[in-house]
XYZ file of C-alpha atoms in Angstrom:
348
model
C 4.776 9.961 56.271
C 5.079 13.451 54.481
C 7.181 11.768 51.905
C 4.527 9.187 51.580
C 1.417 11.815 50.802
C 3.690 13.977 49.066
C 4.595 10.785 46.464
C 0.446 9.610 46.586
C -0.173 13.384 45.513
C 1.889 13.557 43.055
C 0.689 10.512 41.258
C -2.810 11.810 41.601
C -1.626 14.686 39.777
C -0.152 12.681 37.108
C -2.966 10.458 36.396
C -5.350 13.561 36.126
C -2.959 15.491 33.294
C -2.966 11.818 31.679
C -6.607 11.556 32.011
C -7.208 15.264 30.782
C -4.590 14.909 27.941
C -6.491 11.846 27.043
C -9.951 13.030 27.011
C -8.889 16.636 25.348
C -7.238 14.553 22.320
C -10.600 12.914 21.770
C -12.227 16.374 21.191
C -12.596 18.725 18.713
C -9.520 20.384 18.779
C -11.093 24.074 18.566
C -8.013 25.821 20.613
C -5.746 24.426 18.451
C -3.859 27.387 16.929
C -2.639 25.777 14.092
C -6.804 25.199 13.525
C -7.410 27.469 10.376
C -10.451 26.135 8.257
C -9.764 29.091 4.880
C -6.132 28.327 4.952
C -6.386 24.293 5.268
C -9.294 24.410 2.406
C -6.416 26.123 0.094
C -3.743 23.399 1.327
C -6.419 20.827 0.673
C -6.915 21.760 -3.043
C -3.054 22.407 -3.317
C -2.911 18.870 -2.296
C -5.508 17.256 -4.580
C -3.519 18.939 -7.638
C -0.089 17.832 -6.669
C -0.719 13.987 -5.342
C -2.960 13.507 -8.367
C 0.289 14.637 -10.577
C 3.174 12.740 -8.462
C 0.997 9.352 -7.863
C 0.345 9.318 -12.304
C 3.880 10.095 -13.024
C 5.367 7.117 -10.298
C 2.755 4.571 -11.444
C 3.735 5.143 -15.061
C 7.308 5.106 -15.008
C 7.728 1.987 -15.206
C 5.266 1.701 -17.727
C 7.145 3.947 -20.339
C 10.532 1.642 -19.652
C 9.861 -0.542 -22.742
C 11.241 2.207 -25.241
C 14.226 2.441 -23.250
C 16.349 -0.800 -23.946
C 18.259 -0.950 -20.504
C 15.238 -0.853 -18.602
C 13.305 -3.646 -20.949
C 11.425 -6.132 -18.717
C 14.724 -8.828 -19.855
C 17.461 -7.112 -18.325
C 19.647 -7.371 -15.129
C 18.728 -3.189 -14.236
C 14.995 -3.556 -14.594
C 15.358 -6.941 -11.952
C 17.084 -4.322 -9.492
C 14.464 -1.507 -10.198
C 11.309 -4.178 -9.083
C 13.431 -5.200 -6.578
C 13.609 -1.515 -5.326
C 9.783 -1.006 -5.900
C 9.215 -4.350 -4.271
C 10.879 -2.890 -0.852
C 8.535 0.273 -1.025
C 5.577 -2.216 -0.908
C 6.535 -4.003 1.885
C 8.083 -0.504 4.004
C 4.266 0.896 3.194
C 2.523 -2.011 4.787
C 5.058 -2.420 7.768
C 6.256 1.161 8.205
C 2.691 3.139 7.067
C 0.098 0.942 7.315
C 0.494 -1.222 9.895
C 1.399 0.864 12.920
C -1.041 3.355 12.345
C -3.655 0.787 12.756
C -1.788 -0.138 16.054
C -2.530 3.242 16.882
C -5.764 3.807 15.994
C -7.114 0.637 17.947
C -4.835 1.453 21.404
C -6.394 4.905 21.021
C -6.933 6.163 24.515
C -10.529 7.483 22.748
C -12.052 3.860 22.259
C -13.221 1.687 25.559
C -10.637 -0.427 27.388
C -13.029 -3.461 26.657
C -12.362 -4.999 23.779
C -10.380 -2.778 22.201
C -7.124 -2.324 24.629
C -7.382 -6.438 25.597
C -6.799 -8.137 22.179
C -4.255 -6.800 19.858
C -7.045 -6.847 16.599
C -4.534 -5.093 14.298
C -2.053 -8.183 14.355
C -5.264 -10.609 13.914
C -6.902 -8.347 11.457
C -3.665 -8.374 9.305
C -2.883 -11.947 9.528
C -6.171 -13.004 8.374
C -5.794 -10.301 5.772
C -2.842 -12.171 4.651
C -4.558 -15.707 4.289
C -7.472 -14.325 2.900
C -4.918 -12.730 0.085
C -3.083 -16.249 -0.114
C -6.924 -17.581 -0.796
C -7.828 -15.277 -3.233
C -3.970 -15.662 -5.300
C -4.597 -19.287 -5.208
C -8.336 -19.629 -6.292
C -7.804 -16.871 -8.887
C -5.105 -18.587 -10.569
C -6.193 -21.895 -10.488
C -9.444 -20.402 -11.998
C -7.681 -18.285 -14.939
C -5.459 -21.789 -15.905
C -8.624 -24.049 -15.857
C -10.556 -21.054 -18.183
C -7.003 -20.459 -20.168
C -6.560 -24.623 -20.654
C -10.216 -25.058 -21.556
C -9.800 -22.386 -24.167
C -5.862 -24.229 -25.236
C -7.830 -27.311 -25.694
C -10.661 -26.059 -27.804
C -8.310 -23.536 -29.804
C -5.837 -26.446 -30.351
C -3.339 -24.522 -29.072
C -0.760 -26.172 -26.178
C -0.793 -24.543 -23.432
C 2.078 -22.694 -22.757
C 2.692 -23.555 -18.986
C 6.188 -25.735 -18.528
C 8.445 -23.071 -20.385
C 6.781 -19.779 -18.572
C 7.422 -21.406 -14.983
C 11.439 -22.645 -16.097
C 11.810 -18.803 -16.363
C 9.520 -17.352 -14.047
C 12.479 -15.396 -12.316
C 12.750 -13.309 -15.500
C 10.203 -10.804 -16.826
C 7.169 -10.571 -18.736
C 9.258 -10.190 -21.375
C 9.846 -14.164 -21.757
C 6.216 -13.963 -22.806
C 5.647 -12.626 -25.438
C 5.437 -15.210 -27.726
C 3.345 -17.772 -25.592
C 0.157 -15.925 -25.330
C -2.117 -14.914 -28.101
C -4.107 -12.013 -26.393
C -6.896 -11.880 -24.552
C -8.907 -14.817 -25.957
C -6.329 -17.010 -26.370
C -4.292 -19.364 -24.012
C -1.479 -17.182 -21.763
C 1.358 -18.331 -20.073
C 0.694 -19.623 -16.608
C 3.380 -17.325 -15.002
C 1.631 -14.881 -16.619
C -1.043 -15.436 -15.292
C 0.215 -15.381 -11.992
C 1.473 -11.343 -12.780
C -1.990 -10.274 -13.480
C -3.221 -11.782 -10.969
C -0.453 -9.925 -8.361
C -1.187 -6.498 -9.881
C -5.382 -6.894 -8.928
C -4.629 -7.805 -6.080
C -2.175 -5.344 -4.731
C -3.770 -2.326 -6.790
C -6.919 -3.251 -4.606
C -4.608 -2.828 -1.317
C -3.018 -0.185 -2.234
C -6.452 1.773 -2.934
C -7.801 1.020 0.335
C -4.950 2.289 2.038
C -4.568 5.846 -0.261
C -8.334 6.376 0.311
C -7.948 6.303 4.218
C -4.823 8.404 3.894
C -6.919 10.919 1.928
C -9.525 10.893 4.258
C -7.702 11.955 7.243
C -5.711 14.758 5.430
C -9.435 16.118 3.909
C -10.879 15.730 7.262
C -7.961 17.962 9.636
C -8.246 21.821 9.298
C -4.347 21.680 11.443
C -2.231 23.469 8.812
C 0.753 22.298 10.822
C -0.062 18.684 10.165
C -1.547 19.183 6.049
C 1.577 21.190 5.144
C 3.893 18.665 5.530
C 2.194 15.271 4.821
C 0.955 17.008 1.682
C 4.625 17.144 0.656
C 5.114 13.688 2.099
C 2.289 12.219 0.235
C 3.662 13.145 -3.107
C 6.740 10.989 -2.124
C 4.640 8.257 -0.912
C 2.465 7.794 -4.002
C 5.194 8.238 -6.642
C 7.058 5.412 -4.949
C 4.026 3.450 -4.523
C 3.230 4.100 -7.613
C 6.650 3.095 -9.053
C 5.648 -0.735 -7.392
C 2.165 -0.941 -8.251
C 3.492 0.219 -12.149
C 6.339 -2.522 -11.987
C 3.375 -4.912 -11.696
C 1.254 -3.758 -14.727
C 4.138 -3.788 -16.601
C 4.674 -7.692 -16.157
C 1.070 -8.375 -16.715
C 0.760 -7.242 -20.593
C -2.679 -6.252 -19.874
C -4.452 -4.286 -22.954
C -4.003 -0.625 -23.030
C -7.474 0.357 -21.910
C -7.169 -2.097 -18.900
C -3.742 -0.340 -18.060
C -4.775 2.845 -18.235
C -7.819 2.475 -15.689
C -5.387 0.682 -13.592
C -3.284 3.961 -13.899
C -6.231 5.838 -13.240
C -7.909 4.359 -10.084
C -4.980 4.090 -8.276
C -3.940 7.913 -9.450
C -7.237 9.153 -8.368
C -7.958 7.175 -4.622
C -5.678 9.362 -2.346
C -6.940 12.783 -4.257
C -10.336 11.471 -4.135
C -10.257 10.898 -0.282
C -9.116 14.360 0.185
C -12.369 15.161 -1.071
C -14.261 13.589 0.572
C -12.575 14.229 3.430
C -13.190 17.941 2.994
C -17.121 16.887 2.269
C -17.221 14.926 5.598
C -15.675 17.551 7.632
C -18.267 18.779 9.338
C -19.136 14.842 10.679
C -16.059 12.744 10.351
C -14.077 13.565 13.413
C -10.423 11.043 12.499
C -10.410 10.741 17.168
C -14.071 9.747 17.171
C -14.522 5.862 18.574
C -16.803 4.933 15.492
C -13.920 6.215 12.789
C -10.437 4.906 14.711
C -12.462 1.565 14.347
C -13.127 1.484 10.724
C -9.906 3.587 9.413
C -7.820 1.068 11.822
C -9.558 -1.899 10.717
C -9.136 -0.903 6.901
C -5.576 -0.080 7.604
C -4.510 -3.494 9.134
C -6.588 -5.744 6.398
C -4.126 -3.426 4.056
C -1.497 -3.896 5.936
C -1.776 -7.596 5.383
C -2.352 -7.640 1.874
C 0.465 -5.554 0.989
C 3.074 -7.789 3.388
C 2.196 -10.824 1.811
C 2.291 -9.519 -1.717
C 5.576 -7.891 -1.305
C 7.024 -11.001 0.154
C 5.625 -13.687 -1.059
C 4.669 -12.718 -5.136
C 6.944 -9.953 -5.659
C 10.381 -10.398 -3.262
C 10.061 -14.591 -2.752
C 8.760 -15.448 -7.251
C 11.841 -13.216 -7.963
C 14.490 -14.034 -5.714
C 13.390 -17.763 -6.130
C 13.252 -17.362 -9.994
C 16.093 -19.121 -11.991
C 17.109 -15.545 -13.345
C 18.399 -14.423 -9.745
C 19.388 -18.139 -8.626
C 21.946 -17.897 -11.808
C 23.778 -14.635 -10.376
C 25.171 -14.335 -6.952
C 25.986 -10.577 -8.311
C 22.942 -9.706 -9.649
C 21.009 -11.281 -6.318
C 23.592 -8.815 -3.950
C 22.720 -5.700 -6.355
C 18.523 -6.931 -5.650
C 18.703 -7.435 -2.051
C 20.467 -3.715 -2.093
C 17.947 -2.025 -4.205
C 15.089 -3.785 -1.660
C 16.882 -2.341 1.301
C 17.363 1.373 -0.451
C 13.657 1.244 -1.178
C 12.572 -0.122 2.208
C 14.441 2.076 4.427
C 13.916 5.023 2.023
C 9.806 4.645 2.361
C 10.798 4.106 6.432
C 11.924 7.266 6.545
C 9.393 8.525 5.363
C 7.521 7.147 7.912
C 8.527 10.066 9.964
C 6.380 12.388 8.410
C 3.034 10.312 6.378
């Protein structure tokens, strides 16, 4: 009997630590002693400079690779360097993304009802992901019908065949089927410019959320390191999203707000982070919501681009079905760049 009340006491006493762990982590952690509001400010700024520098330099990379002939868009090395870039993507949306919107919506701060008894971050991202597939389909049947309208008034055959025989290759093979803007472009192409919108629009989502959360903590223990982490994080990224320009040819004005907007969106959120401070608390019910809403739709996104228009066009392309070799050296660069953005996991 004494056993008995001593085991119903102690998981009384268990349950009320849980409770009180619970409820303290959805308050304003004010005892905190890492809590340091000058110090964090200076981190902040610290942060804005060196993400801002790291996230241009990885996003233009590959950019500058067409005045160094091994790395041209047409050869074997710059195959294995997308294929690298391509594993970032899809490590960010599984590895970063993805559980911290797990998180976010299991938070013991938001209501059991609805939140803990439907798992919305796996039906978030999956309609993410057919909402993407929607979007890649209507957008490039849209661009061929506008690009064949303007082949059949130019005169001009379309150039549509040839560019999908080779569509395992690079944007390279196309340089001599499009005739700029106004004219018709090849339909893989096409398909490249397409990929880059769409996963620079992911990709923004996600670095504005990350921003926000580091602008919005005064915990020096937890800025100090993710700032570091961060700069890792968006150079790689960057290194994918900048693979993707590449292939599409856009114009260089077009490029370089590409560059720009997805340079800027994690520095910006810092900012406005630090503006919000005062009213964005990242544990409040009405914030894990949105942020872990935002985070699963970019989740899905960024899994089906990586898998389905980066990893599956390339892999399935004739240049990588002609090589056993060259498809061995791909599926290790995916792997390096996978588990190397996993382990970053561990710290952003």
């Amino acid at each position: 009997m004494a056993s008995t009340s001593k085991m119903v006491l102690t998981f009384i006493i268990v349950i009320t630590l849980l409770c009180t762990k619970a409820f303290s982590q959805c308050e304003d952690e004010t005892n905190n002693p890492c809590n340091n509001k000058s110090k964090a400010l200076s981190l902040k700024i610290f942060g804005i400079a060196t993400i801002l520098v790291t996230s241009i330099i990885g996003v233009c990379l590959p950019l500058i690779t067409r005045s160094i002939p091994a790395l041209s868009p047409d050869r074997s090395l710059f195959v294995i360097v997308k294929a690298f870039a391509s594993g970032i993507i899809l490590a960010t949306g599984f590895m970063h993304v993805l559980p911290d919107s797990f998180d976010m919506l299991r938070s013991t701060c938001l209501s059991d009802n609805p939140w803990h008894k439907f798992p919305f971050t796996g039906f978030v991202a999956m309609l993410s992901a057919i909402f993407t597939l929607m979007v890649d389909s209507m957008a490039t049947s849209m661009y061929t019908t506008k690009n064949n309208a303007i082949s059949a008034e130019g005169g001009e055959p379309v150039a549509g065949d040839h560019e999908m025989a080779v569509a395992g290759g690079s944007g390279a093979h196309f340089h001599g089927h499009h005739h700029g803007q106004k004219g018709p472009i090849g339909t893989q192409l096409l398909r490249y410019r397409v990929v880059a919108m769409v996963m620079e629009l992911g990709i923004v989502v996600h670095s504005i959320v990350i921003g926000l959360g580091v602008g919005a903590s005064n915990d020096v223990c937890t800025i100090k390191p993710l700032v570091a982490a961060l700069c890792f994080h968006q150079m790689f990224e960057g290194m994918g999203l900048g693979g993707c320009i590449l292939q599409a040819e856009y114009k260089p004005l077009k490029k370089a707000l590409m560059v720009f907007f997805f340079s800027i969106t994690t520095p910006f959120g810092i900012a406005l982070g630090i503006g919000l401070a005062k009213t964005y608390k990242e544990n409040s019910p009405s914030a894990l919501i949105t942020v872990g809403l935002l985070n699963a739709s970019s989740a899905g996104l960024l899994i089906y681009m990586a898998l389905v228009d980066l990893l599956a066009a390339e892999f399935m392309g004739s240049k990588l079905q002609g090589s056993i070799k060259l498809q061995i050296k791909s599926f290790a660069a995916v792997l390096l760049g996978a588990g190397g953005m996993s382990l970053m996991a561990k710290w952003a």
